[in-house]
mmCIF file of C-alpha atoms and ligand atoms in Angstrom:
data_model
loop_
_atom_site.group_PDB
_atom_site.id
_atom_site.type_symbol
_atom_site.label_atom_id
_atom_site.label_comp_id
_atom_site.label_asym_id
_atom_site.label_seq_id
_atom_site.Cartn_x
_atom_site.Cartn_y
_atom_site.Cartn_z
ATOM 1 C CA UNK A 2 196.760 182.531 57.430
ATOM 2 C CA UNK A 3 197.682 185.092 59.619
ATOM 3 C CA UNK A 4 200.993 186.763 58.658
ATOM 4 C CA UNK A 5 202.510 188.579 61.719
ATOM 5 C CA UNK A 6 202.895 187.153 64.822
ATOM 6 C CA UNK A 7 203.747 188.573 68.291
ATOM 7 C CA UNK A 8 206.725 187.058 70.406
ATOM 8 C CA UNK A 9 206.903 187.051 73.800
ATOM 9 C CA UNK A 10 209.922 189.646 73.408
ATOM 10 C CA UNK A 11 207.991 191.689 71.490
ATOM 11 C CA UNK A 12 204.763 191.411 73.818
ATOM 12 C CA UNK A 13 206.555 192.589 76.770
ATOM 13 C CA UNK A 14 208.872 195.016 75.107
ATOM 14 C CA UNK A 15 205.082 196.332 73.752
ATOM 15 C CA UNK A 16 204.091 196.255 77.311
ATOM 16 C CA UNK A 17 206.474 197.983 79.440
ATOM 17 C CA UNK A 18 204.993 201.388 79.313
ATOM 18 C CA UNK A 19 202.067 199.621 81.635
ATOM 19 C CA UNK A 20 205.259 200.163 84.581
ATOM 20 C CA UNK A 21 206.455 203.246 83.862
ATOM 21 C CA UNK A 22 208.583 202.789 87.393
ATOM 22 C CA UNK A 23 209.995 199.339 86.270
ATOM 23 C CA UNK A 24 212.609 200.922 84.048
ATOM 24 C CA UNK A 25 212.764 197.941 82.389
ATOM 25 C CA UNK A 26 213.760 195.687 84.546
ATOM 26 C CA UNK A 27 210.221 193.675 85.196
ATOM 27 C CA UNK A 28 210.190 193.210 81.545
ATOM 28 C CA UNK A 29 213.871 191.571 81.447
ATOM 29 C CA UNK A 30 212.923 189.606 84.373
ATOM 30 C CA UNK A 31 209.658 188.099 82.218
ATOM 31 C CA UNK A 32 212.200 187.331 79.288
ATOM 32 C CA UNK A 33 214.588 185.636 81.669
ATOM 33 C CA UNK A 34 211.565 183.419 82.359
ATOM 34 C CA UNK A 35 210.779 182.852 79.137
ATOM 35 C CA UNK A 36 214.550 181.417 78.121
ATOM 36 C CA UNK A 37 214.764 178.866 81.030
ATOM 37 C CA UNK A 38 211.267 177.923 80.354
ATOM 38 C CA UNK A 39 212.137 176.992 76.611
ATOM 39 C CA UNK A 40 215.563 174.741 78.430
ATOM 40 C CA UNK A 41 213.335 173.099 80.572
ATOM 41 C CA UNK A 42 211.108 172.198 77.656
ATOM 42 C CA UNK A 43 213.803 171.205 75.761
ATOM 43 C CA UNK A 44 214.724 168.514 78.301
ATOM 44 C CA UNK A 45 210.841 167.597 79.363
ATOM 45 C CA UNK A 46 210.330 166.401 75.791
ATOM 46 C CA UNK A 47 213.777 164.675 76.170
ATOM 47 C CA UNK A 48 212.151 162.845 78.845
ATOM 48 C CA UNK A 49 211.405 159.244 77.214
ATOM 49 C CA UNK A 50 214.654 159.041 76.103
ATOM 50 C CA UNK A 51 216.089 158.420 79.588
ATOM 51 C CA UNK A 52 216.237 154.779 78.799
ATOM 52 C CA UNK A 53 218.245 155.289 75.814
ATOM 53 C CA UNK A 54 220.503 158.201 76.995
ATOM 54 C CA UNK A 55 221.072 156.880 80.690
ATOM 55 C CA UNK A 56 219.014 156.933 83.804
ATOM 56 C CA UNK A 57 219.134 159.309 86.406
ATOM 57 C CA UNK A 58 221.528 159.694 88.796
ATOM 58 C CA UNK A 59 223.927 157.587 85.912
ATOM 59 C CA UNK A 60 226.566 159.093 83.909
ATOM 60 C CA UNK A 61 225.297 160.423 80.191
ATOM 61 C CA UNK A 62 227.283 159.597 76.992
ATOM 62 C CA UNK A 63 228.911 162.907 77.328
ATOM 63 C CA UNK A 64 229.774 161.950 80.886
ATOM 64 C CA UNK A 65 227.378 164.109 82.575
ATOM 65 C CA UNK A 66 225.927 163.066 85.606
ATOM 66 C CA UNK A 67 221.743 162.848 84.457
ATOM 67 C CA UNK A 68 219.579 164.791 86.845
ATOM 68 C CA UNK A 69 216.280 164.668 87.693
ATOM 69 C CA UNK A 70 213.764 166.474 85.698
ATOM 70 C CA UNK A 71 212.403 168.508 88.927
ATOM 71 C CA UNK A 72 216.315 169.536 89.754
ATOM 72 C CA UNK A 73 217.355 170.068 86.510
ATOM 73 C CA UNK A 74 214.659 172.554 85.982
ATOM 74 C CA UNK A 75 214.991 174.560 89.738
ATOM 75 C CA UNK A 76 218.888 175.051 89.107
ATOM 76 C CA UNK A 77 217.647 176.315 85.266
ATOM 77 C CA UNK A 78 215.654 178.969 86.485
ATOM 78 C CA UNK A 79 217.808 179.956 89.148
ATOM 79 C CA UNK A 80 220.466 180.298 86.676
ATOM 80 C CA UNK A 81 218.204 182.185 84.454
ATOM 81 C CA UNK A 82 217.321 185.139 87.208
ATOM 82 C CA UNK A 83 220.887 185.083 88.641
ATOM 83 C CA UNK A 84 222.619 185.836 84.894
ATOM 84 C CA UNK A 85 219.299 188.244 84.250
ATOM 85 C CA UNK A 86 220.411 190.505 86.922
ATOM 86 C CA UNK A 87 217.149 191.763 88.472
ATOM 87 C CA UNK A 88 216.224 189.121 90.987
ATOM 88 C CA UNK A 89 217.760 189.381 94.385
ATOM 89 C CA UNK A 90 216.698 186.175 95.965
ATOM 90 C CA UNK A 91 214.557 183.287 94.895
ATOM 91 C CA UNK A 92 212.189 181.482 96.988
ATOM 92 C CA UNK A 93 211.968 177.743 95.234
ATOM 93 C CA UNK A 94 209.862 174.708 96.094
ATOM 94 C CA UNK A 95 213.270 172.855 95.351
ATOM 95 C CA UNK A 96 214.976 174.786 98.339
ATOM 96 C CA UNK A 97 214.103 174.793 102.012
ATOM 97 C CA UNK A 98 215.241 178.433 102.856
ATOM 98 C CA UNK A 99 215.889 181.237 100.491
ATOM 99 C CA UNK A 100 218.152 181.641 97.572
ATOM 100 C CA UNK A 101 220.310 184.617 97.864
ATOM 101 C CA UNK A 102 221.825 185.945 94.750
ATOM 102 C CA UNK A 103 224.704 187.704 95.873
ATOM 103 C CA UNK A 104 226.507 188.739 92.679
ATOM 104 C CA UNK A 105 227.244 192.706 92.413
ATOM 105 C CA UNK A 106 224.847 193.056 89.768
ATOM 106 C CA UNK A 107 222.004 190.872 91.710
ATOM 107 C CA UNK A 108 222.154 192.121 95.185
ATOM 108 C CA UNK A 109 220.533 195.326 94.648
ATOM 109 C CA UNK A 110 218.388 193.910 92.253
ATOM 110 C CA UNK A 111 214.611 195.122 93.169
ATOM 111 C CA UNK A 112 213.125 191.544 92.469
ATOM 112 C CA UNK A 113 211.963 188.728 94.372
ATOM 113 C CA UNK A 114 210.834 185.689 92.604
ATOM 114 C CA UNK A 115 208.430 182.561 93.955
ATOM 115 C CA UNK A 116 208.639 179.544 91.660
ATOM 116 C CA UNK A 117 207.755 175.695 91.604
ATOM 117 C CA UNK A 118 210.312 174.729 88.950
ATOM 118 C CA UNK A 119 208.743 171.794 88.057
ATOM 119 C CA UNK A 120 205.388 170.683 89.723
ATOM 120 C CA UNK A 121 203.674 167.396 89.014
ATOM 121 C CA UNK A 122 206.912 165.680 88.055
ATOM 122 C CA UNK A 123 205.265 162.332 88.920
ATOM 123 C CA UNK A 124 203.723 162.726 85.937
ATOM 124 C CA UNK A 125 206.749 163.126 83.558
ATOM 125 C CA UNK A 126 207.080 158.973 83.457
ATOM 126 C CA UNK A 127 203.768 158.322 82.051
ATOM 127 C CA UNK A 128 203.750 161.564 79.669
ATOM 128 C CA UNK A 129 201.262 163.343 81.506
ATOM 129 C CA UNK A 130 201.379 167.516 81.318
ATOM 130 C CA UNK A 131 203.163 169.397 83.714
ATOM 131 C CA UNK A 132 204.427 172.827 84.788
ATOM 132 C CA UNK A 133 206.319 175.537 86.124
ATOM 133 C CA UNK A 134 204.752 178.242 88.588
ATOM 134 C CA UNK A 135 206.196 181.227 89.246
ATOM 135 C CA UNK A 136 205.393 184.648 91.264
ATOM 136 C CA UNK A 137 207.013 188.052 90.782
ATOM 137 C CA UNK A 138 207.224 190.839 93.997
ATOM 138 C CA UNK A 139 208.606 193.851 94.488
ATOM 139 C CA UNK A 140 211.837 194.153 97.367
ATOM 140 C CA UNK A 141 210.623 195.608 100.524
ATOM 141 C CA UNK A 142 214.027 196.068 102.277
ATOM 142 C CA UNK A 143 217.537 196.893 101.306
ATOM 143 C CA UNK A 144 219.198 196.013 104.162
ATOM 144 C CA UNK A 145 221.657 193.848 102.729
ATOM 145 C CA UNK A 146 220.422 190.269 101.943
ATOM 146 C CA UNK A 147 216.697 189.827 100.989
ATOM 147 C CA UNK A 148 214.440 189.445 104.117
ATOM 148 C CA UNK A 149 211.236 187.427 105.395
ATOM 149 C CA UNK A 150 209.945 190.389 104.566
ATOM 150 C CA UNK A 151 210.417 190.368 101.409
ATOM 151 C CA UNK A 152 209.147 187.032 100.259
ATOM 152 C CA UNK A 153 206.183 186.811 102.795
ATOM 153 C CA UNK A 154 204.213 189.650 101.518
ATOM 154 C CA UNK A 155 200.565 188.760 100.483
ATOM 155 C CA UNK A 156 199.507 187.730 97.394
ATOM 156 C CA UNK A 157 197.799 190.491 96.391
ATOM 157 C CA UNK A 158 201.214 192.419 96.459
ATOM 158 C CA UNK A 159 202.150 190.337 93.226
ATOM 159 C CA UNK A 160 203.466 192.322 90.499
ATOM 160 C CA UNK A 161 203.266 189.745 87.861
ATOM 161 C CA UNK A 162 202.881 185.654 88.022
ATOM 162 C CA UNK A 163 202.789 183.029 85.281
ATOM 163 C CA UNK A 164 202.624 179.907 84.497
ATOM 164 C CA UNK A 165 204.229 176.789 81.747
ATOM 165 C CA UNK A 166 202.630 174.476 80.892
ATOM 166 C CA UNK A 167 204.832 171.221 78.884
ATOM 167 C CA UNK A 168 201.721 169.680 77.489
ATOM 168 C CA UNK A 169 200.811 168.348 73.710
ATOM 169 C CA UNK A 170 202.039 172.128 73.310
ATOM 170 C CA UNK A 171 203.924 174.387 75.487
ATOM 171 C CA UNK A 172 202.592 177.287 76.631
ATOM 172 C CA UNK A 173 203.524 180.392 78.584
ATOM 173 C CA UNK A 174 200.907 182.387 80.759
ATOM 174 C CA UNK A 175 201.390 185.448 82.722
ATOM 175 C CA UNK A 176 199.791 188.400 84.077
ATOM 176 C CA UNK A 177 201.024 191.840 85.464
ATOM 177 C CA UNK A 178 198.051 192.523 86.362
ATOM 178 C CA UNK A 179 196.331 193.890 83.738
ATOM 179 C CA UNK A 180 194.970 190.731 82.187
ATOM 180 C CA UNK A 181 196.153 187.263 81.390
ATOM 181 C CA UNK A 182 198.004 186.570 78.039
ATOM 182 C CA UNK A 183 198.469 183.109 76.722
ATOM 183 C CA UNK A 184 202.396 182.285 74.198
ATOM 184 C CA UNK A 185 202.453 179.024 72.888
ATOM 185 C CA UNK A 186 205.734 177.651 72.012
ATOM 186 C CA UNK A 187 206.652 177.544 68.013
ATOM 187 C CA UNK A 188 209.528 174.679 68.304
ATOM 188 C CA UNK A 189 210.074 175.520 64.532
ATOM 189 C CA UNK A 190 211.587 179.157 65.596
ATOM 190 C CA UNK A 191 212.020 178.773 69.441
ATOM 191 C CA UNK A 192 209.614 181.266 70.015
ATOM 192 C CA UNK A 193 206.623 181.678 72.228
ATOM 193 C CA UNK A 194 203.753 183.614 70.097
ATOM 194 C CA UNK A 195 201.003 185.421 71.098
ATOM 195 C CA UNK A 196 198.231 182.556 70.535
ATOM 196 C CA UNK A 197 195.791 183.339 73.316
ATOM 197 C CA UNK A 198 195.478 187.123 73.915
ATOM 198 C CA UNK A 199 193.285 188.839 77.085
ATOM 199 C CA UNK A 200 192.325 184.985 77.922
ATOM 200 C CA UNK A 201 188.903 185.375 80.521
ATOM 201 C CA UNK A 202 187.870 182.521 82.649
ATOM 202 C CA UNK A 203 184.239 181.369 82.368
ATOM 203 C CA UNK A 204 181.860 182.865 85.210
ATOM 204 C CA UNK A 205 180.188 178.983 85.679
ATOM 205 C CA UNK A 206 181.113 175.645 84.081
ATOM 206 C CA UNK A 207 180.736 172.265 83.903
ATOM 207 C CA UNK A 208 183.792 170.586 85.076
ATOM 208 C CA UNK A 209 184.976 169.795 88.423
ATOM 209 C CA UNK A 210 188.408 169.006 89.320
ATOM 210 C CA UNK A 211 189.271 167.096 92.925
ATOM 211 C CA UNK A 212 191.016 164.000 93.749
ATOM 212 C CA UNK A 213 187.675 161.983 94.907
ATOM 213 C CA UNK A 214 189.829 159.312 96.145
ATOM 214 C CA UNK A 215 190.275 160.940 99.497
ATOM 215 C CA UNK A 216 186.627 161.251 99.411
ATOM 216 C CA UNK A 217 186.208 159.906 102.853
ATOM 217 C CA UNK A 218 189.031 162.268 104.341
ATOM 218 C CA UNK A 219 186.907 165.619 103.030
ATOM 219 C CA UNK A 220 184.947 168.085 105.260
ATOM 220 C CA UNK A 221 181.440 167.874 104.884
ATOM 221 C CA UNK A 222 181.035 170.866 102.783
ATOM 222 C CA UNK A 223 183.481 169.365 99.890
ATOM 223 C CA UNK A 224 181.473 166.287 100.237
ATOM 224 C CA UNK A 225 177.979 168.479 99.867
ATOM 225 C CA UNK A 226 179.549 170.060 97.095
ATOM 226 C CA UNK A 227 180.833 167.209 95.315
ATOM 227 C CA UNK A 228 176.965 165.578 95.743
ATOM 228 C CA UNK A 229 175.604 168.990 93.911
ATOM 229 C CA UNK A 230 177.750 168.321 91.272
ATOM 230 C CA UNK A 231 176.496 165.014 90.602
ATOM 231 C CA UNK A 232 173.062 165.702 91.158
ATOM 232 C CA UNK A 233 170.820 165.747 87.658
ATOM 233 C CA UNK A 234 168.908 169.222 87.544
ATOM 234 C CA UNK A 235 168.847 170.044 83.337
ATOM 235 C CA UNK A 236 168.492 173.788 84.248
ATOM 236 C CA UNK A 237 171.844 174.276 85.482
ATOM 237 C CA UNK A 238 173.021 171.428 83.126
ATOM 238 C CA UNK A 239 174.030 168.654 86.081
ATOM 239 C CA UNK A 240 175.312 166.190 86.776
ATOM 240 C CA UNK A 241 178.800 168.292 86.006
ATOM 241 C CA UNK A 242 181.288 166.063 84.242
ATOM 242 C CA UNK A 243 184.733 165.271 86.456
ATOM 243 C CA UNK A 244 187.923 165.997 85.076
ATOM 244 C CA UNK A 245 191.225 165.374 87.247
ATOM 245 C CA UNK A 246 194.667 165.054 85.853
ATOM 246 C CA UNK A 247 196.591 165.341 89.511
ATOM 247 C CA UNK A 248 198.944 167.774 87.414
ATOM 248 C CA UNK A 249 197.863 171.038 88.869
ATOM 249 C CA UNK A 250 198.952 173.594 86.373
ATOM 250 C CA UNK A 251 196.664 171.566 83.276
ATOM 251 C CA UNK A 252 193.716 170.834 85.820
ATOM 252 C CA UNK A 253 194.204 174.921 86.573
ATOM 253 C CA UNK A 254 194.800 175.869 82.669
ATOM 254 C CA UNK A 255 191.992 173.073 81.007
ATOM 255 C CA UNK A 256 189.273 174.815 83.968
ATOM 256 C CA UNK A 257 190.551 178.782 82.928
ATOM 257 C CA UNK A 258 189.915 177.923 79.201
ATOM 258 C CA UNK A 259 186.679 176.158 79.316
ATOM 259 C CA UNK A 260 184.933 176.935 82.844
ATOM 260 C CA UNK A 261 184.908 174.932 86.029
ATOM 261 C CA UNK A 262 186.589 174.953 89.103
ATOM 262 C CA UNK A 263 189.657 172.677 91.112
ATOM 263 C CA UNK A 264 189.465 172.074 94.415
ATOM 264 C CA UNK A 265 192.264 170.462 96.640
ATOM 265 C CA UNK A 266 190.541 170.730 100.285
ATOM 266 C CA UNK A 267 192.438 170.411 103.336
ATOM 267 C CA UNK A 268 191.970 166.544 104.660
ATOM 268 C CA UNK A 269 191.973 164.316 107.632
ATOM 269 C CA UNK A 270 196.132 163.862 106.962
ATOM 270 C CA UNK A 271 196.732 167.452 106.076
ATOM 271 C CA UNK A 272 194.611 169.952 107.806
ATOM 272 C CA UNK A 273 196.297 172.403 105.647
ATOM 273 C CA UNK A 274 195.508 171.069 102.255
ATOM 274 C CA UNK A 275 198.161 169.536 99.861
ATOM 275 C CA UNK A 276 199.573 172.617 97.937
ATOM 276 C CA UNK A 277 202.497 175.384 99.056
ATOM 277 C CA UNK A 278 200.586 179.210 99.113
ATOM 278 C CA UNK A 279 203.723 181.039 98.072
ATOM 279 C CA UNK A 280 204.759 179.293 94.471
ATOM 280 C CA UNK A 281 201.599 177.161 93.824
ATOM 281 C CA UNK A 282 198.197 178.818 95.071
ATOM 282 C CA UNK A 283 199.104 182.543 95.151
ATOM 283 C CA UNK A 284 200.247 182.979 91.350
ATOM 284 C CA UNK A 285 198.021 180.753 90.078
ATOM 285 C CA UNK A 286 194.660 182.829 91.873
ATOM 286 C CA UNK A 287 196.394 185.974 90.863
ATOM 287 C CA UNK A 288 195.940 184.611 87.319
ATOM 288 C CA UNK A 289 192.240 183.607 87.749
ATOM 289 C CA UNK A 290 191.464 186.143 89.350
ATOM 290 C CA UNK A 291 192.494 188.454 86.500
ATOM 291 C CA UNK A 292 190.889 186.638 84.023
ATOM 292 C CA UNK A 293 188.022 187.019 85.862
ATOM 293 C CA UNK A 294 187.819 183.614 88.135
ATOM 294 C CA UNK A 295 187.940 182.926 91.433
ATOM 295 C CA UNK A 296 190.524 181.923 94.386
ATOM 296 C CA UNK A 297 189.520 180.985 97.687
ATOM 297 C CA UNK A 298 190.480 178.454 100.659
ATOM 298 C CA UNK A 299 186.903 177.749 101.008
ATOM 299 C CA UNK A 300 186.400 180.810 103.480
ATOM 300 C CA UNK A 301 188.387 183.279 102.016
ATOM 301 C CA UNK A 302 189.862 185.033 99.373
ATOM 302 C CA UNK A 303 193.890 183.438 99.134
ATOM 303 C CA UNK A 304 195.472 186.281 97.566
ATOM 304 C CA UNK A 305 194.537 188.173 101.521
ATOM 305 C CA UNK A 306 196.242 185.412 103.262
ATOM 306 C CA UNK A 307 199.304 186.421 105.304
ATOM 307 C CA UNK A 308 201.702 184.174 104.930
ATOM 308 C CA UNK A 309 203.979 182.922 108.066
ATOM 309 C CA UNK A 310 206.071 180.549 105.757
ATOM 310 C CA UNK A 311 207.553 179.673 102.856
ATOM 311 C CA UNK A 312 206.405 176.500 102.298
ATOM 312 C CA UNK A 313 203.222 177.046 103.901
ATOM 313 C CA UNK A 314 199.638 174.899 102.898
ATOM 314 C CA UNK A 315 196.582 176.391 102.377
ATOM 315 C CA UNK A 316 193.374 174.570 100.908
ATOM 316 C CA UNK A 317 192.806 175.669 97.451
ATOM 317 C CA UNK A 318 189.103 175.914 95.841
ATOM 318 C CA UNK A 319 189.950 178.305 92.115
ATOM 319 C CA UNK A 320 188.530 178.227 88.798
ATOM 320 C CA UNK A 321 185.135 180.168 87.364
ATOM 321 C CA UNK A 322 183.635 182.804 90.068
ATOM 322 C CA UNK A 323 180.125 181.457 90.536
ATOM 323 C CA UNK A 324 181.431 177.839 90.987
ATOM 324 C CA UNK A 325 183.893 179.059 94.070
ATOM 325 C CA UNK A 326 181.349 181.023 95.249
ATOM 326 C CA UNK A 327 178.756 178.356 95.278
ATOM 327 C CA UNK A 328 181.611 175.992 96.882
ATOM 328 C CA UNK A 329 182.323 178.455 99.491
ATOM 329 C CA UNK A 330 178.047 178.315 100.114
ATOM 330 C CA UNK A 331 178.337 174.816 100.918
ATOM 331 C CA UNK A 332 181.829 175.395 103.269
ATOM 332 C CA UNK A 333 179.997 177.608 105.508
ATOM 333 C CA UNK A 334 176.729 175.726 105.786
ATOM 334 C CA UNK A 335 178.431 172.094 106.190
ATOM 335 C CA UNK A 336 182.228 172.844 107.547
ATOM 336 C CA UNK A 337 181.511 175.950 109.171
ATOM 337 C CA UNK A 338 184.619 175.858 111.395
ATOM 338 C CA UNK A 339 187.525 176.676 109.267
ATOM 339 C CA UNK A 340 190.123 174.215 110.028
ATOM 340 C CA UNK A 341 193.387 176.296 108.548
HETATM 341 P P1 AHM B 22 204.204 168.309 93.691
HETATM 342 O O1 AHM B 22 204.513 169.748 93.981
HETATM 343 O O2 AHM B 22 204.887 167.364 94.629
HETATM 344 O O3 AHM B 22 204.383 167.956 92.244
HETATM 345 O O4 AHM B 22 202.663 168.097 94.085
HETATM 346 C C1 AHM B 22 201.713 168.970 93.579
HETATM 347 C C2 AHM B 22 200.742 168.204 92.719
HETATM 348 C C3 AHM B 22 199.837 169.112 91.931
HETATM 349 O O5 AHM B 22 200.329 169.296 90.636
HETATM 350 C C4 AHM B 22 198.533 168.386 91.910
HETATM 351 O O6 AHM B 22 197.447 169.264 91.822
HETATM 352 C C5 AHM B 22 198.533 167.648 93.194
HETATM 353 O O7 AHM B 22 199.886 167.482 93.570
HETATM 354 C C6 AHM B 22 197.915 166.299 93.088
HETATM 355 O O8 AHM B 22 197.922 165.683 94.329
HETATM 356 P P2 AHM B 22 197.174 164.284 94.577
HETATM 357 O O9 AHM B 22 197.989 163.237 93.905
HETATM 358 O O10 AHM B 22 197.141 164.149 96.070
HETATM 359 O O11 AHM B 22 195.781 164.410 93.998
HETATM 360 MG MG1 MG B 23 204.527 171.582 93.280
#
């Protein structure tokens, strides 16, 4: 049995030399994270006891009006990077403009933070994994409040993104971009430790991930694709097997640990795909892409995408290289006009 084991704290404390600009700060930020993360846990696994403690939108034993899981968690982490002191706006999936933190310690702050407190809460009834996303950038202007500027910057500006994952364990991902570490959470001491260190993404796999039950609302090139996957050929090991858990950060974390690739297409109903660019798509292909996967919108690389909104769409095909790759073969050959 191993002896010593790495916290979060200590990870990023370790860490902080790979800023030497950040004075700290970046690595604060990343510890904030890490404390709301382990409240919103705390309530997640609470979940099931709704029935017995009160339902939502009732009154708790203690009085307390009971909030929903997805609200509960936004107004956690917001809490989190307002007492941390080093975010000055957050941009939330929970919020239709911009947060502004305006306290004196905040407003200055050089921090901007994306984050999808708590995506694929239609899964928390049935006990189904789900997540928080989030997306780190460095302040462009200091101008007073925080501007579009500031939170529309492309992906690839990202100084560090992450994800949790409240599944049979918890787990804490993040990059700064110098690889992708994976904490999972010891409930016994309240820690995240060090459990998946330098974590690479297989170059091929065998899974795919799409929800085939819009099947008939796909471009042709999804529809090619999905065909290839099916198809028997022993060499490359197909028919692939399909895995889909409509809970994008475990479809995203299952395909990073053992190979395949996710794809959520734009459709007939939304041209633009399903998922948000800013707090969904671009931390979660920063993080594949620094474990060595792949991001794309089925013509081109995500993290280049300018964004014109914050809760913009974009088509989302991620997961091992060579399977995007081959995905984006069959985009150009069958859906050749790129509808986004
Ligand atoms: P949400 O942000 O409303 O929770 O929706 C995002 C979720 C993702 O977790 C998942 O990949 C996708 O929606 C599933 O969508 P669908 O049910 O259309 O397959
Ligand atoms: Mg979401």
């Amino acid at each position: 049995m191993k002896s010593q084991v790495t916290t979060l704290g200590q990870f990023i404390i370790e860490r902080q030399t790979d800023f030497p600009y950040a004075k700290g700060e970046l690595s604060r930020l990343l510890r904030d994270i890490g404390i709301a993360a382990k409240i919103v846990n705390r309530e997640v696994n609470k979940a099931g006891l709704v029935d017995i403690l009160g339902e939502f939108g009732t009154m708790n034993v203690q009085g307390e009006e009971v909030k929903k899981l997805d609200v509960y968690a936004n107004e956690q982490f917001i809490s989190a990077l307002s007492a941390g002191g080093e975010t000055c706006a957050v941009a939330s999936e929970e919020n239709e403009g911009l947060v502004h933190i305006d306290s004196e310690v905040s407003k200055n702050a050089k921090y901007i933070v994306c984050v999808d407190p708590l995506d694929g809460s239609s899964n928390i009834d049935v006990n189904v994994s789900i997540g928080t996303i989030f997306s780190i950038y460095r302040r462009m202007t200091f101008n007073g409040q925080a501007e579009e500027k500031d939170y529309l910057q492309l992906g690839k500006e990202q100084v560090a993104a992450g994800y949790i994952i409240y599944g049979s364990s918890t787990m804490l991902v993040y990059t700064t971009g110098k690889g992708v570490n994976g904490f999972t959470l010891d409930p016994s001491i309240g820690e995240f430790c060090l459990s998946h260190p330098d974590m690479k993404c297989p170059t091929s796999g065998k899974l795919y991930s799409i929800n085939e039950g819009n099947y008939v609302h796909f471009p042709d090139g999804v529809k090619q694709y999905i065909k290839y996957c099916q198809a028997i050929d022993p060499e490359t090991e197909r028919p692939y097997s399909s895995r889909y858990i409509g809970s994008l950060v475990a479809d995203l974390h299952r395909n990073l640990l053992k190979g395949g690739i996710f794809i959520y297409p734009s459709t007939h109903k939304s041209p633009k795909g399903k998922l948000r660019l800013l707090y969904e798509c671009n931390p979660l292909s920063f993080i594949i892409e620094q474990a060595g996967g792949k991001a794309s919108d089925g013509f081109r690389r995500i993290l280049d995408i300018q964004p014109n909104s914050l809760h913009q769409r974009t088509p989302l095909f991620i997961g091992s290289a060579d399977m995007v790759t081959m995905a984006e073969e069959f985009m150009a050959k069958y859906s050749p006009v790129d509808a986004s």
